């Protein structure tokens, strides 16, 4: 595994994920995902985004050797699809009537975000060969 690619790709992926989260959940779909900003811990949100960036970067550099942006987008979308399904199923497991439209929107947004993060990490990998 190329450790330099893993670290740089993870940082870039995490920052891209953070910015996309701010844009998608914080601005464009804010009404669908209302949040009490006084309760939000931005450090944990940032660390979660960095974790996702490093997770995808690890898979790309350690196992899949992905360095093509289109392949990265596809792989990032698939990884994010499974992560978002996992997340949404467990976040709604105790709801009597889960909001299926909100779940589907969140899954779709995570899929788009994951595709862009995957493309960014693969692009970085291609430039660092």
mmCIF file of N, CA and C in Angstrom:
data_model
loop_
_atom_site.group_PDB
_atom_site.id
_atom_site.type_symbol
_atom_site.label_atom_id
_atom_site.label_comp_id
_atom_site.label_asym_id
_atom_site.label_seq_id
_atom_site.Cartn_x
_atom_site.Cartn_y
_atom_site.Cartn_z
ATOM 1 N N UNK A 1 0.846 -1.179 0.000
ATOM 2 C CA UNK A 1 0.000 0.000 0.000
ATOM 3 C C UNK A 1 0.887 1.236 0.000
ATOM 4 N N UNK A 2 0.532 2.195 -0.814
ATOM 5 C CA UNK A 2 1.234 3.465 -0.848
ATOM 6 C C UNK A 2 0.668 4.351 0.272
ATOM 7 N N UNK A 3 1.411 4.483 1.346
ATOM 8 C CA UNK A 3 0.942 5.209 2.527
ATOM 9 C C UNK A 3 0.704 6.688 2.217
ATOM 10 N N UNK A 4 1.565 7.260 1.388
ATOM 11 C CA UNK A 4 1.408 8.672 1.027
ATOM 12 C C UNK A 4 0.077 8.894 0.299
ATOM 13 N N UNK A 5 -0.250 8.025 -0.653
ATOM 14 C CA UNK A 5 -1.536 8.139 -1.352
ATOM 15 C C UNK A 5 -2.705 7.976 -0.389
ATOM 16 N N UNK A 6 -2.574 7.024 0.528
ATOM 17 C CA UNK A 6 -3.641 6.786 1.509
ATOM 18 C C UNK A 6 -3.877 8.035 2.354
ATOM 19 N N UNK A 7 -2.818 8.636 2.858
ATOM 20 C CA UNK A 7 -2.960 9.796 3.748
ATOM 21 C C UNK A 7 -3.476 11.017 2.982
ATOM 22 N N UNK A 8 -2.856 11.324 1.859
ATOM 23 C CA UNK A 8 -3.290 12.497 1.081
ATOM 24 C C UNK A 8 -4.701 12.282 0.549
ATOM 25 N N UNK A 9 -4.980 11.094 0.023
ATOM 26 C CA UNK A 9 -6.326 10.796 -0.462
ATOM 27 C C UNK A 9 -7.361 10.870 0.646
ATOM 28 N N UNK A 10 -7.018 10.368 1.829
ATOM 29 C CA UNK A 10 -7.943 10.416 2.958
ATOM 30 C C UNK A 10 -8.247 11.832 3.396
ATOM 31 N N UNK A 11 -7.209 12.674 3.435
ATOM 32 C CA UNK A 11 -7.416 14.074 3.818
ATOM 33 C C UNK A 11 -8.272 14.797 2.775
ATOM 34 N N UNK A 12 -7.920 14.619 1.498
ATOM 35 C CA UNK A 12 -8.704 15.255 0.434
ATOM 36 C C UNK A 12 -10.142 14.739 0.458
ATOM 37 N N UNK A 13 -10.316 13.424 0.578
ATOM 38 C CA UNK A 13 -11.657 12.843 0.624
ATOM 39 C C UNK A 13 -12.468 13.349 1.806
ATOM 40 N N UNK A 14 -11.836 13.451 2.964
ATOM 41 C CA UNK A 14 -12.532 13.948 4.154
ATOM 42 C C UNK A 14 -12.960 15.395 4.008
ATOM 43 N N UNK A 15 -12.095 16.218 3.447
ATOM 44 C CA UNK A 15 -12.439 17.633 3.249
ATOM 45 C C UNK A 15 -13.552 17.778 2.211
ATOM 46 N N UNK A 16 -13.464 17.005 1.132
ATOM 47 C CA UNK A 16 -14.523 17.042 0.112
ATOM 48 C C UNK A 16 -15.846 16.584 0.722
ATOM 49 N N UNK A 17 -15.820 15.536 1.531
ATOM 50 C CA UNK A 17 -17.025 15.043 2.187
ATOM 51 C C UNK A 17 -17.617 16.098 3.119
ATOM 52 N N UNK A 18 -16.759 16.775 3.863
ATOM 53 C CA UNK A 18 -17.207 17.821 4.790
ATOM 54 C C UNK A 18 -17.876 18.961 4.021
ATOM 55 N N UNK A 19 -17.242 19.414 2.949
ATOM 56 C CA UNK A 19 -17.801 20.512 2.162
ATOM 57 C C UNK A 19 -19.111 20.110 1.474
ATOM 58 N N UNK A 20 -19.165 18.879 0.975
ATOM 59 C CA UNK A 20 -20.412 18.402 0.368
ATOM 60 C C UNK A 20 -21.519 18.273 1.408
ATOM 61 N N UNK A 21 -21.176 17.824 2.601
ATOM 62 C CA UNK A 21 -22.165 17.748 3.674
ATOM 63 C C UNK A 21 -22.732 19.113 4.005
ATOM 64 N N UNK A 22 -21.844 20.107 4.090
ATOM 65 C CA UNK A 22 -22.281 21.474 4.362
ATOM 66 C C UNK A 22 -23.217 21.958 3.250
ATOM 67 N N UNK A 23 -22.828 21.692 1.984
ATOM 68 C CA UNK A 23 -23.637 22.144 0.857
ATOM 69 C C UNK A 23 -24.971 21.398 0.773
ATOM 70 N N UNK A 24 -24.908 20.068 0.813
ATOM 71 C CA UNK A 24 -26.122 19.271 0.598
ATOM 72 C C UNK A 24 -27.060 19.287 1.797
ATOM 73 N N UNK A 25 -26.560 18.905 2.970
ATOM 74 C CA UNK A 25 -27.425 18.802 4.146
ATOM 75 C C UNK A 25 -27.610 20.155 4.827
ATOM 76 N N UNK A 26 -26.589 20.995 4.797
ATOM 77 C CA UNK A 26 -26.642 22.257 5.527
ATOM 78 C C UNK A 26 -27.279 23.411 4.785
ATOM 79 N N UNK A 27 -27.268 23.359 3.441
ATOM 80 C CA UNK A 27 -27.814 24.486 2.678
ATOM 81 C C UNK A 27 -28.964 24.037 1.768
ATOM 82 N N UNK A 28 -28.671 23.142 0.822
ATOM 83 C CA UNK A 28 -29.675 22.789 -0.195
ATOM 84 C C UNK A 28 -30.872 22.028 0.378
ATOM 85 N N UNK A 29 -30.639 21.121 1.318
ATOM 86 C CA UNK A 29 -31.721 20.308 1.875
ATOM 87 C C UNK A 29 -31.896 20.555 3.372
ATOM 88 N N UNK A 30 -31.618 21.778 3.797
ATOM 89 C CA UNK A 30 -31.702 22.131 5.215
ATOM 90 C C UNK A 30 -33.110 21.931 5.762
ATOM 91 N N UNK A 31 -34.128 22.227 4.950
ATOM 92 C CA UNK A 31 -35.511 22.071 5.408
ATOM 93 C C UNK A 31 -35.886 20.607 5.615
ATOM 94 N N UNK A 32 -35.277 19.717 4.855
ATOM 95 C CA UNK A 32 -35.569 18.285 4.991
ATOM 96 C C UNK A 32 -34.861 17.674 6.195
ATOM 97 N N UNK A 33 -33.734 18.282 6.594
ATOM 98 C CA UNK A 33 -32.937 17.768 7.708
ATOM 99 C C UNK A 33 -32.687 18.884 8.715
ATOM 100 N N UNK A 34 -33.764 19.342 9.395
ATOM 101 C CA UNK A 34 -33.564 20.444 10.346
ATOM 102 C C UNK A 34 -32.689 19.988 11.513
ATOM 103 N N UNK A 35 -31.845 20.906 11.961
ATOM 104 C CA UNK A 35 -30.945 20.577 13.065
ATOM 105 C C UNK A 35 -30.901 21.735 14.034
ATOM 106 N N UNK A 36 -30.796 21.407 15.298
ATOM 107 C CA UNK A 36 -30.600 22.403 16.343
ATOM 108 C C UNK A 36 -29.106 22.708 16.379
ATOM 109 N N UNK A 37 -28.732 23.849 15.802
ATOM 110 C CA UNK A 37 -27.316 24.161 15.651
ATOM 111 C C UNK A 37 -26.597 24.298 16.988
ATOM 112 N N UNK A 38 -27.326 24.587 18.053
ATOM 113 C CA UNK A 38 -26.676 24.680 19.363
ATOM 114 C C UNK A 38 -26.274 23.297 19.876
ATOM 115 N N UNK A 39 -26.882 22.253 19.331
ATOM 116 C CA UNK A 39 -26.588 20.882 19.748
ATOM 117 C C UNK A 39 -25.537 20.207 18.861
ATOM 118 N N UNK A 40 -25.180 20.840 17.738
ATOM 119 C CA UNK A 40 -24.260 20.217 16.780
ATOM 120 C C UNK A 40 -22.822 20.342 17.269
ATOM 121 N N UNK A 41 -22.090 19.264 17.147
ATOM 122 C CA UNK A 41 -20.679 19.259 17.498
ATOM 123 C C UNK A 41 -19.892 19.196 16.192
ATOM 124 N N UNK A 42 -19.421 20.340 15.744
ATOM 125 C CA UNK A 42 -18.750 20.428 14.442
ATOM 126 C C UNK A 42 -17.473 19.600 14.398
ATOM 127 N N UNK A 43 -16.810 19.445 15.530
ATOM 128 C CA UNK A 43 -15.606 18.616 15.563
ATOM 129 C C UNK A 43 -15.954 17.171 15.213
ATOM 130 N N UNK A 44 -17.024 16.648 15.791
ATOM 131 C CA UNK A 44 -17.410 15.266 15.511
ATOM 132 C C UNK A 44 -17.901 15.106 14.070
ATOM 133 N N UNK A 45 -18.578 16.125 13.543
ATOM 134 C CA UNK A 45 -18.998 16.072 12.145
ATOM 135 C C UNK A 45 -17.764 16.023 11.253
ATOM 136 N N UNK A 46 -16.780 16.880 11.538
ATOM 137 C CA UNK A 46 -15.540 16.902 10.753
ATOM 138 C C UNK A 46 -14.815 15.564 10.868
ATOM 139 N N UNK A 47 -14.719 15.022 12.081
ATOM 140 C CA UNK A 47 -14.041 13.738 12.272
ATOM 141 C C UNK A 47 -14.772 12.603 11.548
ATOM 142 N N UNK A 48 -16.097 12.645 11.526
ATOM 143 C CA UNK A 48 -16.863 11.652 10.775
ATOM 144 C C UNK A 48 -16.584 11.730 9.281
ATOM 145 N N UNK A 49 -16.497 12.940 8.772
ATOM 146 C CA UNK A 49 -16.180 13.120 7.340
ATOM 147 C C UNK A 49 -14.768 12.638 7.036
ATOM 148 N N UNK A 50 -13.832 12.943 7.923
ATOM 149 C CA UNK A 50 -12.459 12.478 7.719
ATOM 150 C C UNK A 50 -12.400 10.945 7.773
ATOM 151 N N UNK A 51 -13.176 10.347 8.659
ATOM 152 C CA UNK A 51 -13.221 8.887 8.754
ATOM 153 C C UNK A 51 -13.712 8.286 7.447
ATOM 154 N N UNK A 52 -14.749 8.876 6.872
ATOM 155 C CA UNK A 52 -15.263 8.368 5.590
ATOM 156 C C UNK A 52 -14.219 8.541 4.497
ATOM 157 N N UNK A 53 -13.544 9.673 4.471
ATOM 158 C CA UNK A 53 -12.501 9.903 3.481
ATOM 159 C C UNK A 53 -11.382 8.887 3.602
ATOM 160 N N UNK A 54 -10.945 8.618 4.827
ATOM 161 C CA UNK A 54 -9.876 7.634 5.021
ATOM 162 C C UNK A 54 -10.357 6.210 4.754
ATOM 163 N N UNK A 55 -11.611 5.920 5.037
ATOM 164 C CA UNK A 55 -12.168 4.598 4.759
ATOM 165 C C UNK A 55 -12.137 4.309 3.260
ATOM 166 N N UNK A 56 -12.639 5.253 2.468
ATOM 167 C CA UNK A 56 -12.644 5.070 1.020
ATOM 168 C C UNK A 56 -11.217 5.051 0.484
ATOM 169 N N UNK A 57 -10.373 5.939 0.993
ATOM 170 C CA UNK A 57 -8.981 5.979 0.548
ATOM 171 C C UNK A 57 -8.264 4.668 0.855
ATOM 172 N N UNK A 58 -8.543 4.079 2.005
ATOM 173 C CA UNK A 58 -7.918 2.798 2.363
ATOM 174 C C UNK A 58 -8.312 1.711 1.378
ATOM 175 N N UNK A 59 -9.589 1.637 1.077
ATOM 176 C CA UNK A 59 -10.062 0.625 0.136
ATOM 177 C C UNK A 59 -9.419 0.839 -1.238
ATOM 178 N N UNK A 60 -9.350 2.089 -1.675
ATOM 179 C CA UNK A 60 -8.801 2.388 -2.997
ATOM 180 C C UNK A 60 -7.310 2.081 -3.073
ATOM 181 N N UNK A 61 -6.555 2.410 -2.023
ATOM 182 C CA UNK A 61 -5.101 2.243 -2.101
ATOM 183 C C UNK A 61 -4.636 0.861 -1.663
ATOM 184 N N UNK A 62 -5.326 0.247 -0.737
ATOM 185 C CA UNK A 62 -4.882 -1.047 -0.204
ATOM 186 C C UNK A 62 -5.363 -2.227 -1.029
ATOM 187 N N UNK A 63 -6.634 -2.217 -1.408
ATOM 188 C CA UNK A 63 -7.215 -3.390 -2.047
ATOM 189 C C UNK A 63 -7.545 -3.202 -3.516
ATOM 190 N N UNK A 64 -8.143 -2.083 -3.860
ATOM 191 C CA UNK A 64 -8.681 -1.943 -5.215
ATOM 192 C C UNK A 64 -7.735 -1.255 -6.191
ATOM 193 N N UNK A 65 -6.777 -0.514 -5.677
ATOM 194 C CA UNK A 65 -5.818 0.216 -6.522
ATOM 195 C C UNK A 65 -6.542 1.078 -7.557
ATOM 196 N N UNK A 66 -7.512 1.844 -7.093
ATOM 197 C CA UNK A 66 -8.318 2.690 -7.971
ATOM 198 C C UNK A 66 -7.641 4.047 -8.122
ATOM 199 N N UNK A 67 -7.381 4.414 -9.365
ATOM 200 C CA UNK A 67 -6.784 5.720 -9.633
ATOM 201 C C UNK A 67 -7.403 6.373 -10.870
ATOM 202 N N UNK A 68 -8.591 5.943 -11.228
ATOM 203 C CA UNK A 68 -9.348 6.526 -12.332
ATOM 204 C C UNK A 68 -10.588 7.182 -11.729
ATOM 205 N N UNK A 69 -10.835 8.456 -12.057
ATOM 206 C CA UNK A 69 -11.923 9.202 -11.421
ATOM 207 C C UNK A 69 -13.291 8.553 -11.642
ATOM 208 N N UNK A 70 -13.548 8.031 -12.822
ATOM 209 C CA UNK A 70 -14.857 7.411 -13.091
ATOM 210 C C UNK A 70 -15.024 6.128 -12.268
ATOM 211 N N UNK A 71 -13.984 5.321 -12.235
ATOM 212 C CA UNK A 71 -14.028 4.105 -11.416
ATOM 213 C C UNK A 71 -14.146 4.472 -9.940
ATOM 214 N N UNK A 72 -13.445 5.525 -9.536
ATOM 215 C CA UNK A 72 -13.538 6.000 -8.159
ATOM 216 C C UNK A 72 -14.936 6.475 -7.799
ATOM 217 N N UNK A 73 -15.579 7.163 -8.738
ATOM 218 C CA UNK A 73 -16.948 7.631 -8.498
ATOM 219 C C UNK A 73 -17.903 6.452 -8.324
ATOM 220 N N UNK A 74 -17.756 5.450 -9.184
ATOM 221 C CA UNK A 74 -18.629 4.274 -9.083
ATOM 222 C C UNK A 74 -18.394 3.525 -7.773
ATOM 223 N N UNK A 75 -17.123 3.303 -7.442
ATOM 224 C CA UNK A 75 -16.804 2.581 -6.203
ATOM 225 C C UNK A 75 -17.228 3.390 -4.984
ATOM 226 N N UNK A 76 -17.000 4.703 -5.008
ATOM 227 C CA UNK A 76 -17.417 5.557 -3.895
ATOM 228 C C UNK A 76 -18.921 5.545 -3.705
ATOM 229 N N UNK A 77 -19.660 5.516 -4.812
ATOM 230 C CA UNK A 77 -21.121 5.457 -4.731
ATOM 231 C C UNK A 77 -21.585 4.146 -4.094
ATOM 232 N N UNK A 78 -20.983 3.046 -4.493
ATOM 233 C CA UNK A 78 -21.366 1.739 -3.933
ATOM 234 C C UNK A 78 -21.025 1.664 -2.450
ATOM 235 N N UNK A 79 -19.828 2.108 -2.086
ATOM 236 C CA UNK A 79 -19.432 2.101 -0.670
ATOM 237 C C UNK A 79 -20.397 2.959 0.139
ATOM 238 N N UNK A 80 -20.693 4.163 -0.358
ATOM 239 C CA UNK A 80 -21.600 5.063 0.357
ATOM 240 C C UNK A 80 -23.021 4.529 0.412
ATOM 241 N N UNK A 81 -23.434 3.816 -0.623
ATOM 242 C CA UNK A 81 -24.770 3.218 -0.605
ATOM 243 C C UNK A 81 -24.902 2.258 0.575
ATOM 244 N N UNK A 82 -23.921 1.378 0.731
ATOM 245 C CA UNK A 82 -23.999 0.418 1.835
ATOM 246 C C UNK A 82 -23.859 1.091 3.198
ATOM 247 N N UNK A 83 -22.981 2.066 3.299
ATOM 248 C CA UNK A 83 -22.815 2.793 4.563
ATOM 249 C C UNK A 83 -24.096 3.546 4.911
ATOM 250 N N UNK A 84 -24.724 4.177 3.914
ATOM 251 C CA UNK A 84 -25.943 4.938 4.188
ATOM 252 C C UNK A 84 -27.122 4.031 4.525
ATOM 253 N N UNK A 85 -27.204 2.890 3.880
ATOM 254 C CA UNK A 85 -28.255 1.931 4.244
ATOM 255 C C UNK A 85 -28.072 1.473 5.688
ATOM 256 N N UNK A 86 -26.858 1.101 6.040
ATOM 257 C CA UNK A 86 -26.530 0.699 7.404
ATOM 258 C C UNK A 86 -26.928 1.799 8.386
ATOM 259 N N UNK A 87 -26.483 3.009 8.103
ATOM 260 C CA UNK A 87 -26.744 4.150 8.977
ATOM 261 C C UNK A 87 -28.243 4.411 9.129
ATOM 262 N N UNK A 88 -28.963 4.483 8.021
ATOM 263 C CA UNK A 88 -30.381 4.812 8.073
ATOM 264 C C UNK A 88 -31.216 3.715 8.714
ATOM 265 N N UNK A 89 -30.881 2.460 8.476
ATOM 266 C CA UNK A 89 -31.636 1.384 9.120
ATOM 267 C C UNK A 89 -31.478 1.437 10.633
ATOM 268 N N UNK A 90 -30.269 1.651 11.104
ATOM 269 C CA UNK A 90 -30.062 1.689 12.553
ATOM 270 C C UNK A 90 -30.574 2.977 13.180
ATOM 271 N N UNK A 91 -30.513 4.094 12.472
ATOM 272 C CA UNK A 91 -31.022 5.348 13.029
ATOM 273 C C UNK A 91 -32.550 5.338 13.143
ATOM 274 N N UNK A 92 -33.221 4.526 12.354
ATOM 275 C CA UNK A 92 -34.682 4.502 12.343
ATOM 276 C C UNK A 92 -35.276 3.235 12.933
ATOM 277 N N UNK A 93 -34.458 2.398 13.528
ATOM 278 C CA UNK A 93 -34.960 1.111 14.003
ATOM 279 C C UNK A 93 -35.958 1.232 15.143
ATOM 280 N N UNK A 94 -35.951 2.312 15.888
ATOM 281 C CA UNK A 94 -36.879 2.448 17.010
ATOM 282 C C UNK A 94 -38.061 3.357 16.699
ATOM 283 N N UNK A 95 -38.111 3.892 15.486
ATOM 284 C CA UNK A 95 -39.223 4.754 15.092
ATOM 285 C C UNK A 95 -40.453 3.895 14.816
ATOM 286 N N UNK A 96 -41.605 4.327 15.321
ATOM 287 C CA UNK A 96 -42.835 3.594 15.040
ATOM 288 C C UNK A 96 -43.206 3.702 13.560
ATOM 289 N N UNK A 97 -43.041 4.895 13.012
ATOM 290 C CA UNK A 97 -43.308 5.116 11.599
ATOM 291 C C UNK A 97 -42.139 5.909 11.010
ATOM 292 N N UNK A 98 -41.128 5.212 10.539
ATOM 293 C CA UNK A 98 -39.979 5.927 9.969
ATOM 294 C C UNK A 98 -40.380 6.723 8.727
ATOM 295 N N UNK A 99 -39.747 7.853 8.543
ATOM 296 C CA UNK A 99 -40.002 8.703 7.392
ATOM 297 C C UNK A 99 -39.211 8.141 6.202
ATOM 298 N N UNK A 100 -39.883 7.330 5.401
ATOM 299 C CA UNK A 100 -39.213 6.650 4.292
ATOM 300 C C UNK A 100 -38.724 7.607 3.221
ATOM 301 N N UNK A 101 -39.450 8.708 3.004
ATOM 302 C CA UNK A 101 -39.002 9.696 2.014
ATOM 303 C C UNK A 101 -37.714 10.366 2.482
ATOM 304 N N UNK A 102 -37.643 10.678 3.752
ATOM 305 C CA UNK A 102 -36.429 11.295 4.304
ATOM 306 C C UNK A 102 -35.258 10.311 4.261
ATOM 307 N N UNK A 103 -35.545 9.046 4.553
ATOM 308 C CA UNK A 103 -34.499 8.025 4.458
ATOM 309 C C UNK A 103 -33.986 7.905 3.027
ATOM 310 N N UNK A 104 -34.899 7.860 2.070
ATOM 311 C CA UNK A 104 -34.505 7.726 0.661
ATOM 312 C C UNK A 104 -33.699 8.941 0.210
ATOM 313 N N UNK A 105 -34.096 10.127 0.652
ATOM 314 C CA UNK A 105 -33.356 11.338 0.303
ATOM 315 C C UNK A 105 -31.951 11.294 0.895
ATOM 316 N N UNK A 106 -31.835 10.891 2.144
ATOM 317 C CA UNK A 106 -30.530 10.806 2.789
ATOM 318 C C UNK A 106 -29.636 9.780 2.087
ATOM 319 N N UNK A 107 -30.201 8.650 1.741
ATOM 320 C CA UNK A 107 -29.437 7.617 1.028
ATOM 321 C C UNK A 107 -28.984 8.146 -0.332
ATOM 322 N N UNK A 108 -29.868 8.821 -1.038
ATOM 323 C CA UNK A 108 -29.510 9.397 -2.328
ATOM 324 C C UNK A 108 -28.414 10.453 -2.211
ATOM 325 N N UNK A 109 -28.528 11.316 -1.207
ATOM 326 C CA UNK A 109 -27.509 12.348 -1.010
ATOM 327 C C UNK A 109 -26.162 11.731 -0.646
ATOM 328 N N UNK A 110 -26.186 10.702 0.193
ATOM 329 C CA UNK A 110 -24.925 10.039 0.552
ATOM 330 C C UNK A 110 -24.322 9.326 -0.658
ATOM 331 N N UNK A 111 -25.158 8.786 -1.515
ATOM 332 C CA UNK A 111 -24.662 8.130 -2.720
ATOM 333 C C UNK A 111 -23.958 9.141 -3.629
ATOM 334 N N UNK A 112 -24.581 10.299 -3.830
ATOM 335 C CA UNK A 112 -23.976 11.351 -4.656
ATOM 336 C C UNK A 112 -22.686 11.843 -4.003
ATOM 337 N N UNK A 113 -22.740 12.101 -2.718
ATOM 338 C CA UNK A 113 -21.564 12.573 -1.989
ATOM 339 C C UNK A 113 -20.427 11.552 -2.069
ATOM 340 N N UNK A 114 -20.750 10.283 -1.877
ATOM 341 C CA UNK A 114 -19.740 9.229 -1.942
ATOM 342 C C UNK A 114 -19.109 9.109 -3.322
ATOM 343 N N UNK A 115 -19.919 9.305 -4.352
ATOM 344 C CA UNK A 115 -19.392 9.250 -5.718
ATOM 345 C C UNK A 115 -18.391 10.381 -5.945
ATOM 346 N N UNK A 116 -18.712 11.566 -5.471
ATOM 347 C CA UNK A 116 -17.810 12.706 -5.651
ATOM 348 C C UNK A 116 -16.548 12.528 -4.816
ATOM 349 N N UNK A 117 -16.699 12.049 -3.588
ATOM 350 C CA UNK A 117 -15.530 11.787 -2.733
ATOM 351 C C UNK A 117 -14.655 10.715 -3.375
ATOM 352 N N UNK A 118 -15.266 9.648 -3.862
ATOM 353 C CA UNK A 118 -14.502 8.583 -4.528
ATOM 354 C C UNK A 118 -13.758 9.080 -5.747
ATOM 355 N N UNK A 119 -14.406 9.933 -6.542
ATOM 356 C CA UNK A 119 -13.740 10.500 -7.719
ATOM 357 C C UNK A 119 -12.569 11.376 -7.309
ATOM 358 N N UNK A 120 -12.748 12.164 -6.233
ATOM 359 C CA UNK A 120 -11.675 13.047 -5.767
ATOM 360 C C UNK A 120 -10.471 12.235 -5.282
ATOM 361 N N UNK A 121 -10.725 11.176 -4.529
ATOM 362 C CA UNK A 121 -9.633 10.343 -4.015
ATOM 363 C C UNK A 121 -8.917 9.646 -5.174
ATOM 364 N N UNK A 122 -9.678 9.107 -6.125
ATOM 365 C CA UNK A 122 -9.055 8.444 -7.273
ATOM 366 C C UNK A 122 -8.243 9.438 -8.097
ATOM 367 N N UNK A 123 -8.751 10.651 -8.242
ATOM 368 C CA UNK A 123 -8.016 11.681 -8.980
ATOM 369 C C UNK A 123 -6.686 11.983 -8.282
ATOM 370 N N UNK A 124 -6.719 12.106 -6.967
ATOM 371 C CA UNK A 124 -5.487 12.347 -6.209
ATOM 372 C C UNK A 124 -4.531 11.172 -6.393
ATOM 373 N N UNK A 125 -5.055 9.955 -6.332
ATOM 374 C CA UNK A 125 -4.215 8.772 -6.527
ATOM 375 C C UNK A 125 -3.560 8.775 -7.908
ATOM 376 N N UNK A 126 -4.303 9.207 -8.913
ATOM 377 C CA UNK A 126 -3.746 9.207 -10.268
ATOM 378 C C UNK A 126 -2.633 10.239 -10.415
ATOM 379 N N UNK A 127 -2.722 11.330 -9.705
ATOM 380 C CA UNK A 127 -1.718 12.390 -9.799
ATOM 381 C C UNK A 127 -0.479 12.101 -8.961
ATOM 382 N N UNK A 128 -0.569 11.163 -8.028
ATOM 383 C CA UNK A 128 0.538 10.886 -7.121
ATOM 384 C C UNK A 128 1.298 9.614 -7.467
ATOM 385 N N UNK A 129 1.062 9.044 -8.624
ATOM 386 C CA UNK A 129 1.731 7.795 -9.005
ATOM 387 C C UNK A 129 3.203 7.997 -9.192
#
